[in-house]
């Protein structure tokens, strides 16, 4: 355990997109400060952010067979964070989790899987609640959540949108990459969820974390793995 009370440093591989990973870093420090109390700057965790927007588009890599190139870049960036002292790493892109299975097992073991965190959180959702999956085409095409062994236990809590709505959600997520997230955009997501009989969202894309930051405290249920990691960071780094 280091002097801050955390078991190590957290590496964040971001830039996919940049605003989402930057927002995650801000959430990490806001949450840690709340937990530590006032005047505790030196008690906050060490975080290493490698924001690399030059990563190829994940959906395109999946659809066009560019997996080898993407995986090579992913492995190189993860190794760089390890060299800087990261004991655990968050890859701040759900779609990029499709490529983790190609990594060396020892390297993959350092990664805190957003997919696993989502599934953990879904297990805690009320039996009558339904949440809309908001994800890119790449995540849906690769069935990143649905192919897991644990999916069958939580699938009844998740509504998968049809092709037309999926296209709308994908375009909204990409809009959030280049435009500020506004109340109007947030309202569009929530209207779509309501239209599907859902009480909230599953963040199948890290851009949704920008919605979480905007809507926190507003009574909406958002299963957001980045927020969960921020809340549980001390225990995750101690593993």
Coordinates of C-alpha atoms in Angstrom, one line a residue:
X1 CA 0.0 0.0 0.0
X2 CA 1.5 3.4 -1.0
X3 CA 1.4 6.5 1.1
X4 CA -1.9 7.7 -0.5
X5 CA -3.8 4.6 0.8
X6 CA -4.2 3.2 -2.6
X7 CA -2.5 -0.1 -3.6
X8 CA -0.9 1.2 -6.7
X9 CA -1.4 3.6 -9.7
X10 CA -4.3 3.5 -12.1
X11 CA -3.5 3.6 -15.8
X12 CA -6.1 4.9 -18.2
X13 CA -5.9 4.3 -21.9
X14 CA -8.1 6.9 -23.3
X15 CA -8.6 9.1 -26.4
X16 CA -11.5 6.8 -27.6
X17 CA -12.9 9.5 -27.3
X18 CA -10.9 12.1 -25.6
X19 CA -13.7 13.8 -23.7
X20 CA -15.0 10.6 -22.2
X21 CA -11.6 9.6 -20.8
X22 CA -10.9 13.2 -19.6
X23 CA -14.3 13.2 -17.9
X24 CA -13.5 9.8 -16.3
X25 CA -10.3 11.3 -14.8
X26 CA -12.2 14.2 -13.4
X27 CA -14.8 11.8 -11.9
X28 CA -12.0 9.8 -10.4
X29 CA -10.6 12.8 -8.5
X30 CA -13.9 14.2 -7.6
X31 CA -15.0 10.9 -6.1
X32 CA -11.7 10.3 -4.4
X33 CA -11.8 13.7 -2.8
X34 CA -15.3 13.1 -1.6
X35 CA -14.2 9.9 0.0
X36 CA -11.0 11.4 1.5
X37 CA -12.5 14.5 3.0
X38 CA -11.3 18.1 2.9
X39 CA -7.6 19.2 2.6
X40 CA -6.5 15.7 1.4
X41 CA -4.8 16.4 -1.9
X42 CA -1.9 14.2 -1.0
X43 CA -4.3 11.3 -0.2
X44 CA -5.6 11.1 -3.8
X45 CA -4.6 8.3 -6.1
X46 CA -1.9 8.4 -8.8
X47 CA -3.5 8.2 -12.2
X48 CA -1.7 7.9 -15.5
X49 CA -3.7 9.0 -18.6
X50 CA -2.5 8.1 -22.1
X51 CA -5.1 9.8 -24.3
X52 CA -4.4 8.7 -27.9
X53 CA -7.2 9.8 -30.3
X54 CA -5.1 8.3 -33.2
X55 CA -6.5 4.9 -32.4
X56 CA -8.4 3.6 -35.4
X57 CA -12.2 3.7 -35.2
X58 CA -13.1 0.6 -33.3
X59 CA -16.3 -0.1 -35.2
X60 CA -14.5 0.1 -38.5
X61 CA -11.7 -2.1 -37.3
X62 CA -14.2 -4.8 -36.3
X63 CA -16.2 -4.4 -39.6
X64 CA -13.2 -4.3 -41.9
X65 CA -10.9 -6.8 -40.4
X66 CA -8.4 -4.3 -39.0
X67 CA -8.0 -6.2 -35.8
X68 CA -4.3 -7.0 -36.0
X69 CA -3.3 -3.4 -36.4
X70 CA -5.6 -2.3 -33.6
X71 CA -4.4 -5.0 -31.2
X72 CA -0.8 -4.1 -31.9
X73 CA -1.3 -0.5 -31.0
X74 CA -3.4 -1.5 -28.0
X75 CA -0.6 -3.8 -26.6
X76 CA 2.0 -1.1 -27.2
X77 CA 0.0 1.6 -25.3
X78 CA -0.8 -0.8 -22.4
X79 CA 2.9 -1.7 -22.1
X80 CA 3.7 2.0 -21.9
X81 CA 1.4 2.5 -19.0
X82 CA 2.8 -0.5 -17.3
X83 CA 6.3 0.9 -17.7
X84 CA 5.2 4.1 -16.0
X85 CA 4.0 2.2 -13.0
X86 CA 0.3 1.4 -13.6
X87 CA -0.7 -1.6 -11.5
X88 CA -4.2 -1.8 -13.0
X89 CA -5.5 -0.3 -16.2
X90 CA -8.8 0.9 -17.6
X91 CA -9.3 0.8 -21.3
X92 CA -11.8 3.7 -21.6
X93 CA -13.7 2.3 -24.6
X94 CA -16.2 -0.6 -24.4
X95 CA -15.8 -1.5 -28.1
X96 CA -12.1 -1.8 -27.7
X97 CA -12.8 -4.7 -25.2
X98 CA -13.4 -6.8 -28.3
X99 CA -9.7 -6.9 -28.9
X100 CA -8.6 -7.8 -25.3
X101 CA -8.8 -11.5 -26.0
X102 CA -5.9 -11.2 -28.4
X103 CA -3.5 -9.8 -25.7
X104 CA -1.0 -11.7 -23.7
X105 CA -2.9 -13.1 -20.7
X106 CA -0.5 -11.4 -18.2
X107 CA -1.2 -8.0 -19.8
X108 CA -4.9 -8.7 -20.0
X109 CA -5.0 -9.5 -16.3
X110 CA -4.0 -5.9 -15.4
X111 CA -7.0 -4.5 -17.2
X112 CA -10.2 -3.8 -15.2
X113 CA -12.8 -5.1 -17.6
X114 CA -15.6 -2.6 -18.2
X115 CA -17.7 -5.5 -19.4
X116 CA -17.3 -7.3 -16.1
X117 CA -18.2 -4.2 -14.2
X118 CA -21.3 -3.7 -16.3
X119 CA -22.4 -7.2 -15.6
X120 CA -21.7 -6.9 -11.9
X121 CA -23.8 -3.7 -11.8
X122 CA -26.7 -5.3 -13.8
X123 CA -26.9 -8.1 -11.2
X124 CA -27.8 -5.4 -8.6
X125 CA -30.5 -3.9 -10.8
X126 CA -34.1 -4.4 -9.5
X127 CA -35.9 -7.3 -10.9
X128 CA -38.6 -5.1 -12.5
X129 CA -36.2 -2.5 -13.9
X130 CA -35.4 -2.4 -17.6
X131 CA -32.5 -0.4 -19.0
X132 CA -31.7 0.5 -22.6
X133 CA -28.4 -0.6 -24.0
X134 CA -26.6 2.4 -25.5
X135 CA -23.7 1.1 -27.6
X136 CA -21.8 1.6 -30.9
X137 CA -22.4 -0.6 -33.9
X138 CA -19.1 -2.2 -33.2
X139 CA -20.1 -3.3 -29.7
X140 CA -23.5 -4.6 -31.0
X141 CA -21.9 -6.3 -34.0
X142 CA -19.3 -8.1 -31.9
X143 CA -21.9 -8.9 -29.2
X144 CA -19.4 -7.9 -26.6
X145 CA -21.9 -8.2 -23.7
X146 CA -24.1 -10.9 -25.1
X147 CA -21.3 -13.4 -25.8
X148 CA -20.2 -13.5 -22.1
X149 CA -21.2 -16.5 -20.0
X150 CA -22.9 -14.2 -17.5
X151 CA -25.1 -12.5 -20.0
X152 CA -28.0 -14.9 -19.6
X153 CA -28.4 -14.0 -15.9
X154 CA -29.0 -10.3 -16.6
X155 CA -30.3 -10.2 -20.2
X156 CA -33.9 -9.8 -19.0
X157 CA -33.0 -6.4 -17.5
X158 CA -31.6 -5.0 -20.7
X159 CA -33.5 -3.8 -23.8
X160 CA -31.6 -4.1 -27.0
X161 CA -32.8 -1.5 -29.5
X162 CA -33.8 -2.5 -33.0
X163 CA -31.8 -1.5 -36.1
X164 CA -33.4 1.9 -36.7
X165 CA -33.0 3.1 -33.1
X166 CA -29.5 1.5 -32.9
X167 CA -28.5 3.7 -35.8
X168 CA -29.9 6.8 -34.0
X169 CA -28.0 5.9 -30.8
X170 CA -24.8 5.2 -32.7
X171 CA -25.0 8.6 -34.4
X172 CA -25.7 10.4 -31.1
X173 CA -22.7 8.7 -29.5
X174 CA -20.5 9.9 -32.3
X175 CA -22.0 13.4 -32.1
X176 CA -20.9 13.5 -28.4
X177 CA -17.3 13.0 -29.6
X178 CA -17.2 16.3 -31.3
X179 CA -19.9 18.4 -29.7
X180 CA -20.4 19.5 -26.0
X181 CA -23.0 17.3 -24.3
X182 CA -26.1 19.4 -23.8
X183 CA -29.3 19.0 -21.9
X184 CA -31.0 18.5 -25.3
X185 CA -28.8 15.5 -26.2
X186 CA -29.3 14.0 -22.8
X187 CA -33.1 14.4 -23.1
X188 CA -33.0 12.6 -26.5
X189 CA -31.4 9.6 -24.9
X190 CA -33.8 9.5 -22.0
X191 CA -36.8 9.9 -24.4
X192 CA -35.6 6.9 -26.4
X193 CA -35.3 4.9 -23.2
X194 CA -38.8 5.9 -22.0
X195 CA -40.2 5.0 -25.4
X196 CA -38.8 1.5 -24.9
X197 CA -40.3 1.2 -21.5
X198 CA -36.9 1.6 -19.8
X199 CA -36.1 3.4 -16.5
X200 CA -32.5 4.2 -17.6
X201 CA -29.5 3.3 -19.6
X202 CA -26.7 0.8 -19.8
X203 CA -23.4 2.6 -20.8
X204 CA -22.3 0.2 -23.5
X205 CA -20.1 3.1 -24.7
X206 CA -17.9 5.3 -22.5
X207 CA -19.3 8.4 -24.1
X208 CA -22.3 7.8 -21.9
X209 CA -20.1 8.8 -19.0
X210 CA -20.5 12.3 -20.2
X211 CA -24.3 11.9 -19.7
X212 CA -23.7 10.4 -16.3
X213 CA -21.8 13.5 -15.3
X214 CA -24.6 15.7 -16.5
X215 CA -27.5 13.7 -15.1
X216 CA -26.0 12.7 -11.7
X217 CA -28.5 13.2 -9.0
X218 CA -31.4 13.6 -11.5
X219 CA -33.1 10.4 -10.5
X220 CA -32.0 8.5 -13.6
X221 CA -30.5 5.0 -13.4
X222 CA -27.4 4.7 -15.5
X223 CA -25.3 1.6 -15.3
X224 CA -21.9 3.3 -16.0
X225 CA -18.8 1.2 -15.4
X226 CA -16.5 4.3 -15.2
X227 CA -18.5 5.7 -12.4
X228 CA -18.5 2.4 -10.6
X229 CA -14.7 2.1 -11.0
X230 CA -14.3 5.6 -9.6
X231 CA -16.4 4.7 -6.6
X232 CA -14.5 1.4 -6.0
X233 CA -11.0 2.5 -7.0
X234 CA -9.3 1.9 -3.7
X235 CA -10.5 -1.8 -3.5
X236 CA -9.7 -2.4 -7.2
X237 CA -6.2 -1.1 -6.8
X238 CA -5.7 -3.3 -3.7
X239 CA -6.5 -6.5 -5.7

